[in-house]
mmCIF file of C-alpha atoms in Angstrom:
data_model
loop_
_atom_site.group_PDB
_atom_site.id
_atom_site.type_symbol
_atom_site.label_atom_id
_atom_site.label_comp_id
_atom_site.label_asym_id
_atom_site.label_seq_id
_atom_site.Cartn_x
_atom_site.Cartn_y
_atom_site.Cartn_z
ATOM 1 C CA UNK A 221 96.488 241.089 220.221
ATOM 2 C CA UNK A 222 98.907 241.783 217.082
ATOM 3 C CA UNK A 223 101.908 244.216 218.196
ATOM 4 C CA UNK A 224 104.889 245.773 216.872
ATOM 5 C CA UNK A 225 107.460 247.225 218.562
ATOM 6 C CA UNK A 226 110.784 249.207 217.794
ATOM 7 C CA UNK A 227 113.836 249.606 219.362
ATOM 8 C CA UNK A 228 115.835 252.114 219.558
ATOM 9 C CA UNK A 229 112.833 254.390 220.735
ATOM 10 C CA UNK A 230 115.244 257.203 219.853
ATOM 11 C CA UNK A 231 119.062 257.574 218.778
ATOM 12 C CA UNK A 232 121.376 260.221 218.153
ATOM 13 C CA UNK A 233 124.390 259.729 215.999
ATOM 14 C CA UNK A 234 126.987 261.996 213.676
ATOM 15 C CA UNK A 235 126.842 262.417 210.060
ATOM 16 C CA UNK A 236 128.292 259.520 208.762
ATOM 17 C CA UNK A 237 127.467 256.800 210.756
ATOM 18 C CA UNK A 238 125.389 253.526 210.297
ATOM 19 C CA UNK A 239 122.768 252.869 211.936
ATOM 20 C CA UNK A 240 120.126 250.014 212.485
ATOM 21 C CA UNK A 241 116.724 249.760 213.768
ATOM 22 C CA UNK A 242 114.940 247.213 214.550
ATOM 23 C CA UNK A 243 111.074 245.955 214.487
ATOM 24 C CA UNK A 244 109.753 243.158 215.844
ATOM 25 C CA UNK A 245 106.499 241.725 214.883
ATOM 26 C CA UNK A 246 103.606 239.770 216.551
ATOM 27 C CA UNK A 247 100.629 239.447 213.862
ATOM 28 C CA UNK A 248 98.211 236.820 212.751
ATOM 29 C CA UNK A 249 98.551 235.606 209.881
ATOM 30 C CA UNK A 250 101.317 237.991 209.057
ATOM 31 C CA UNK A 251 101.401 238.853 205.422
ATOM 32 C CA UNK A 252 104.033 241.560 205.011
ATOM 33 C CA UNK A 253 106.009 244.581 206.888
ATOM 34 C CA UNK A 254 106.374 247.907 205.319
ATOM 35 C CA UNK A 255 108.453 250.757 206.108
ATOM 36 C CA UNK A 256 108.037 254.435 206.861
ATOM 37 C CA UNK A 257 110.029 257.693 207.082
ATOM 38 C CA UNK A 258 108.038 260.791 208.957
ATOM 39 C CA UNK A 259 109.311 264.063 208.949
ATOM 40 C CA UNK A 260 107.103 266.718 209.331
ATOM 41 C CA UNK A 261 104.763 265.705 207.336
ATOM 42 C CA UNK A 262 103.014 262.903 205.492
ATOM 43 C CA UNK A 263 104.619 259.026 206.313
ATOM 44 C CA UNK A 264 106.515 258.798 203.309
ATOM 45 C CA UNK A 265 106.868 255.112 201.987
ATOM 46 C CA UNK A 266 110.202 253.194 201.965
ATOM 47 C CA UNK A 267 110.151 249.545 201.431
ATOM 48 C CA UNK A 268 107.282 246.472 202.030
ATOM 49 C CA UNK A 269 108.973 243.049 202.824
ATOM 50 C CA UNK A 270 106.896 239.387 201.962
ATOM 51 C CA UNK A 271 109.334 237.333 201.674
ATOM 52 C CA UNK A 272 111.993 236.361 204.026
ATOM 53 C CA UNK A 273 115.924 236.859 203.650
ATOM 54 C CA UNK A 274 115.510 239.108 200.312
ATOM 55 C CA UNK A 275 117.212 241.982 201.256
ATOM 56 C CA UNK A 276 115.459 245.272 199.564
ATOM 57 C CA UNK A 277 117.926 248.311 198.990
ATOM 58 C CA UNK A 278 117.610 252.303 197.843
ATOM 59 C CA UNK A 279 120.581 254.324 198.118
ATOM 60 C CA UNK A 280 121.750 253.671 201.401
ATOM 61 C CA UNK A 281 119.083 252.383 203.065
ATOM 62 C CA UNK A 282 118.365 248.851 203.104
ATOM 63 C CA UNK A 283 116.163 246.111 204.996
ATOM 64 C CA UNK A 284 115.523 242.573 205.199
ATOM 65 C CA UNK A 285 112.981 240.356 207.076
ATOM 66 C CA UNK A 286 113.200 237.583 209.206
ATOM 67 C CA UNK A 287 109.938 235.140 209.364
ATOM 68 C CA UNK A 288 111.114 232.735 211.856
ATOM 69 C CA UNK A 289 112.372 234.567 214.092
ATOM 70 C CA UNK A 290 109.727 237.542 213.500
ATOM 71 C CA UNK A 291 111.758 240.504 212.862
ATOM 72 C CA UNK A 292 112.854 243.384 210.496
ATOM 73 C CA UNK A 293 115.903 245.667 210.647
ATOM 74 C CA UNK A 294 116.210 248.997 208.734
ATOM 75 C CA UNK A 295 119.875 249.907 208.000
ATOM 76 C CA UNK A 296 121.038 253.283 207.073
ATOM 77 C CA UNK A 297 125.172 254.229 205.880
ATOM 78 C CA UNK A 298 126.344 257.314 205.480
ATOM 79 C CA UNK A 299 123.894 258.695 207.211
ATOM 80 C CA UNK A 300 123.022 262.184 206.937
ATOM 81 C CA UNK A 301 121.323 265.248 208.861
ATOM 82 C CA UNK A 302 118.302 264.319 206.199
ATOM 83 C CA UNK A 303 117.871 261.497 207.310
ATOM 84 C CA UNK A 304 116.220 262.645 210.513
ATOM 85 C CA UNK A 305 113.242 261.826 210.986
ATOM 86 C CA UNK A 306 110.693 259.002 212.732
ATOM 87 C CA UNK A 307 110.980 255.712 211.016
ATOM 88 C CA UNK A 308 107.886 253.936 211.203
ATOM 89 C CA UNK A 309 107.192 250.116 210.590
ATOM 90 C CA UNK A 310 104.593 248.225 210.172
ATOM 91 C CA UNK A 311 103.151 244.800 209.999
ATOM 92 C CA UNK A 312 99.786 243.627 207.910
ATOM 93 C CA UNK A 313 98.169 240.491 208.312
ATOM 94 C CA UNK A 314 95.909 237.803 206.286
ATOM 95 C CA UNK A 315 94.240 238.533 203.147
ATOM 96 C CA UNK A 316 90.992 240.345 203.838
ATOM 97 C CA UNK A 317 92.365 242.905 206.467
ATOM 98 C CA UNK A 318 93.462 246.045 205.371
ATOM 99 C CA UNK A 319 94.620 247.840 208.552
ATOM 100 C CA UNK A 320 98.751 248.185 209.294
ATOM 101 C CA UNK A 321 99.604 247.376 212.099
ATOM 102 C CA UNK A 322 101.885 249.954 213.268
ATOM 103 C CA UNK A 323 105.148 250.697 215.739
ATOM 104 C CA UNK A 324 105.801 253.677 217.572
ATOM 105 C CA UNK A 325 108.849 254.450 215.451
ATOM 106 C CA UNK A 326 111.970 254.696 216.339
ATOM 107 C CA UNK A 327 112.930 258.650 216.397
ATOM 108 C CA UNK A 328 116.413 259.385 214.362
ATOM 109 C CA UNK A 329 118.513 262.706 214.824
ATOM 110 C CA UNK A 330 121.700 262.566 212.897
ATOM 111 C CA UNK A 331 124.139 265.757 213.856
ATOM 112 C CA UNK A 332 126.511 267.636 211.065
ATOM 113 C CA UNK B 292 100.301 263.151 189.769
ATOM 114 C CA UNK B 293 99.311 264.930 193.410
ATOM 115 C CA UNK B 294 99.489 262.797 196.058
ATOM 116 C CA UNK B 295 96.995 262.658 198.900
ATOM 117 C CA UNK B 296 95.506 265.388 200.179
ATOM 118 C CA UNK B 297 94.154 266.329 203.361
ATOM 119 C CA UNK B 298 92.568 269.587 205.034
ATOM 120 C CA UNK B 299 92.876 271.701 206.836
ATOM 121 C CA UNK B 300 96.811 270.787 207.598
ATOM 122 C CA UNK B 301 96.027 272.039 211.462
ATOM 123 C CA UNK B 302 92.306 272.646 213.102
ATOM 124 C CA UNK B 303 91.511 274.388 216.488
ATOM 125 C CA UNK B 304 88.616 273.971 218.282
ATOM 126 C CA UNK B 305 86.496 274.092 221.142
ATOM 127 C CA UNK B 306 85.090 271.441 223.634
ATOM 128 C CA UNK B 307 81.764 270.439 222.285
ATOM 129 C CA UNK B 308 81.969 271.689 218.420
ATOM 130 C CA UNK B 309 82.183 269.432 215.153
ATOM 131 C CA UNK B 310 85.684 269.140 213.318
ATOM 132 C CA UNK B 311 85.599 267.569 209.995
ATOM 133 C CA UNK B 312 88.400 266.628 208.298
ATOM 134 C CA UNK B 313 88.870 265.497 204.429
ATOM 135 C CA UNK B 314 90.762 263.397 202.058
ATOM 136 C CA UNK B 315 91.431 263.172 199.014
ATOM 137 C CA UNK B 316 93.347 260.350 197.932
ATOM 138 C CA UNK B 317 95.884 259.956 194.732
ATOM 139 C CA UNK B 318 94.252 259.867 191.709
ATOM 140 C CA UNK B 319 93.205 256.670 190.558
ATOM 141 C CA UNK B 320 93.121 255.009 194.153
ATOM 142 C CA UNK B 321 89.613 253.436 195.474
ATOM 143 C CA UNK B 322 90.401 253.023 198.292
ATOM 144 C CA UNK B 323 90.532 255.439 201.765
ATOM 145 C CA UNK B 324 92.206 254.364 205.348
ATOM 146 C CA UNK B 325 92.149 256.953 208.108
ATOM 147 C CA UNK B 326 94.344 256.652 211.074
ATOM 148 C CA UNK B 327 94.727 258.862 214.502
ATOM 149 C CA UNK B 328 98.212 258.799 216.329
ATOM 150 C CA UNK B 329 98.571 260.244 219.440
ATOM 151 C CA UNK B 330 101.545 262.171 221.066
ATOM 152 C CA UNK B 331 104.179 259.719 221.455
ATOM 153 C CA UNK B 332 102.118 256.887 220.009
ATOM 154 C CA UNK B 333 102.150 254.820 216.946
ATOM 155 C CA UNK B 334 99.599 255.000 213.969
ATOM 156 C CA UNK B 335 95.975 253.264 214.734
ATOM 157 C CA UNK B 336 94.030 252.468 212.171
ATOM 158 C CA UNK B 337 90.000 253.641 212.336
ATOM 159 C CA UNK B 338 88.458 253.386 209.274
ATOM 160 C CA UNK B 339 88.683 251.728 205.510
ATOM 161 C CA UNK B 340 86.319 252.753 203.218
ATOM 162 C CA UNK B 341 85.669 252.512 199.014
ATOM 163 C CA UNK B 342 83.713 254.581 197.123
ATOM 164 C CA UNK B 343 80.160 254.669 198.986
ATOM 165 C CA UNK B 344 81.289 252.333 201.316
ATOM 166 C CA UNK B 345 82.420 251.436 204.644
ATOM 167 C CA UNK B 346 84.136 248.299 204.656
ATOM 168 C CA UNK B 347 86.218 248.124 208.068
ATOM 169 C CA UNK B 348 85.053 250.643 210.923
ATOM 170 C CA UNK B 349 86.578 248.322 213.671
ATOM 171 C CA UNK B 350 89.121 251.090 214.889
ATOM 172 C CA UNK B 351 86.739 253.558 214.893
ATOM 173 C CA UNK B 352 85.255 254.991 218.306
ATOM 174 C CA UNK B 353 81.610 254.333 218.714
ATOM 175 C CA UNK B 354 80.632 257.106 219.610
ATOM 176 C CA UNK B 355 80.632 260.523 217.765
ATOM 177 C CA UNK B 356 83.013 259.323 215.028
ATOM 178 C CA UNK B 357 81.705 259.074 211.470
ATOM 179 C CA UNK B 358 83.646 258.791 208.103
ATOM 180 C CA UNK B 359 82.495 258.672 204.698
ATOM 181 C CA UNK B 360 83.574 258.439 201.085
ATOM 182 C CA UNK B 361 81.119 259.691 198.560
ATOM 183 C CA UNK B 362 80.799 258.905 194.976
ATOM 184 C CA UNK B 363 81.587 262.090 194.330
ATOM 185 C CA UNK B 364 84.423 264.156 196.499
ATOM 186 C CA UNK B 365 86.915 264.108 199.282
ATOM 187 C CA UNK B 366 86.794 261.455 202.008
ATOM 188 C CA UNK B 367 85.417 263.183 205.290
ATOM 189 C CA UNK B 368 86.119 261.913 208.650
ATOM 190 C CA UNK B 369 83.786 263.978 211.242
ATOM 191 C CA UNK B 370 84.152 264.069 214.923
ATOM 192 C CA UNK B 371 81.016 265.680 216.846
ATOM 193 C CA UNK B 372 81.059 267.083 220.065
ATOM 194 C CA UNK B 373 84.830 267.022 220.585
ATOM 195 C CA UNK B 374 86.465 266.437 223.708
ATOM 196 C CA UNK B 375 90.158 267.175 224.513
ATOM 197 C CA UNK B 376 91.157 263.687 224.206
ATOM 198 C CA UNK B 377 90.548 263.673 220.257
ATOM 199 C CA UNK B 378 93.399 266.352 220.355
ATOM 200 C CA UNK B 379 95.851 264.013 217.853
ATOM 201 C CA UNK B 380 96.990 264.095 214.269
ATOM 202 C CA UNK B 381 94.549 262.234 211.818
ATOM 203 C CA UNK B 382 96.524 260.852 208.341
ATOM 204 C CA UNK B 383 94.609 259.893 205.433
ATOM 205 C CA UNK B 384 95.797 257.096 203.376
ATOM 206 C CA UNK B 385 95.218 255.644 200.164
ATOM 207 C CA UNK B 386 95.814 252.574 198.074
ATOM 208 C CA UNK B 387 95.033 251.757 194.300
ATOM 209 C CA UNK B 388 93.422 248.402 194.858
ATOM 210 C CA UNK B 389 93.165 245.714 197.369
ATOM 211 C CA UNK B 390 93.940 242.219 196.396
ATOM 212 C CA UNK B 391 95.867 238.779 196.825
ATOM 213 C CA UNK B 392 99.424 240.327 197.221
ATOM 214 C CA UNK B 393 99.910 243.905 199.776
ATOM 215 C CA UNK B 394 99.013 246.876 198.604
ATOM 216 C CA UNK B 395 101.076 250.011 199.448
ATOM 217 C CA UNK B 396 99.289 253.004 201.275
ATOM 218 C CA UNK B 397 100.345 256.391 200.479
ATOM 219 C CA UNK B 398 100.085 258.994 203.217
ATOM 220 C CA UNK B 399 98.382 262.004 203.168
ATOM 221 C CA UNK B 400 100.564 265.223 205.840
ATOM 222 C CA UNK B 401 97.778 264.657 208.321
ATOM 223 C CA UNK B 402 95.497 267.071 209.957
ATOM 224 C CA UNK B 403 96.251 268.069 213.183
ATOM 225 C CA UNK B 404 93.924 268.779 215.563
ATOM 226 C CA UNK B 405 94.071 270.847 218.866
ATOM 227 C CA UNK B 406 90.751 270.755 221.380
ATOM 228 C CA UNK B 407 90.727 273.680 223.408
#
């Protein structure tokens, strides 16, 4: 059965620091792996990843994938109380299936 | 350019009534996905449909769970005869096309319902 799964399951840190989360992947005919931050509302979209070793960056957040060895990482610098909040990921398989394939997120509180 | 709605934002009810839940996704998008995640759980997928149809129902309950997308209106996903266990938050999410390379899906807030 296709799985992802996240680690940490939750972290604390201080304003300031970088973190990194991690997502590992176990889907047929994997196609691509997106990114999510949830706050208290709607999953908001961060990055989708194809192709492997092309890192994708916005501000300071970035993330790159790793098809052989079947994992993503999510970095955030600086970070900042915003940036708490679940981060979701996701995997999607072949062409013809529609349905993500999602983590439990990995649950961020950043302290001032 | 609004993105996707859903409503009601939070639902109560009782053991045995109907909730019904609806979408509407960002204008211009075709296509609907609802999911249900659970307390502590990840996202599952339930239901992909396009205008008048239901293409992928394979996360979808069997029993008392129905979606549909009419030509006309708001996605509705109904659950009859609720039971406490369908206490969860249901998102609503919507893509502009389906094709060779991924398509992003934009997330509705999600609905959250409580079963008394």
């Amino acid at each position: 059965e296709d799985k992802v799964v996240q680690s940490p399951l939750s972290l604390v840190v201080h304003e300031g620091d970088t973190v990194t989360l991690n997502c590992s992947y176990e889907v047929t005919n994997f196609r691509s792996l997106l990114w999510y931050k949830q706050e208290k509302k709607a999953p908001t979209f961060l990055f989708m990843l194809t192709s492997s070793g092309i890192e994708k960056k916005s501000g300071r957040l970035s993330s790159i994938l790793d098809k052989k060895e079947l994992f993503s990482i999510l970095n955030i610098t600086a970070t900042q109380t915003g940036d708490s909040a679940i981060y979701l990921c996701a995997g999607l398989g072949p062409l013809g299936t529609y349905k993500y394939i999602f983590g439990t997120g990995t649950r961020l509180k950043v302290l001032a | 350019n609004a993105g996707v709605m859903q409503n009601p934002r939070h639902l109560v009810r009782r053991r045995g009534q109907e909730a019904r839940l609806r979408c509407s996704p960002m204008k211009g998008h075709s296509h609907v996905y609802w999911y249900r995640q659970l307390p502590e759980e990840g996202l599952k997928f339930m239901v992909y449909l396009q205008k008048e149809n239901i293409i992928d129902e394979s996360g979808m309950p069997k029993e008392r769970f129905s979606a549909e997308f009419p030509k006309e209106g708001p996605s509705i996903l109904r659950i009859q005869q609720v039971v406490r266990g369908d206490s969860a938050a249901y998102f609503c999410a919507s893509s502009l096309r389906q094709g060779v390379l991924a398509e992003t899906q934009y997330f509705g807030p999600g609905t959250r319902l409580l079963v008394l």
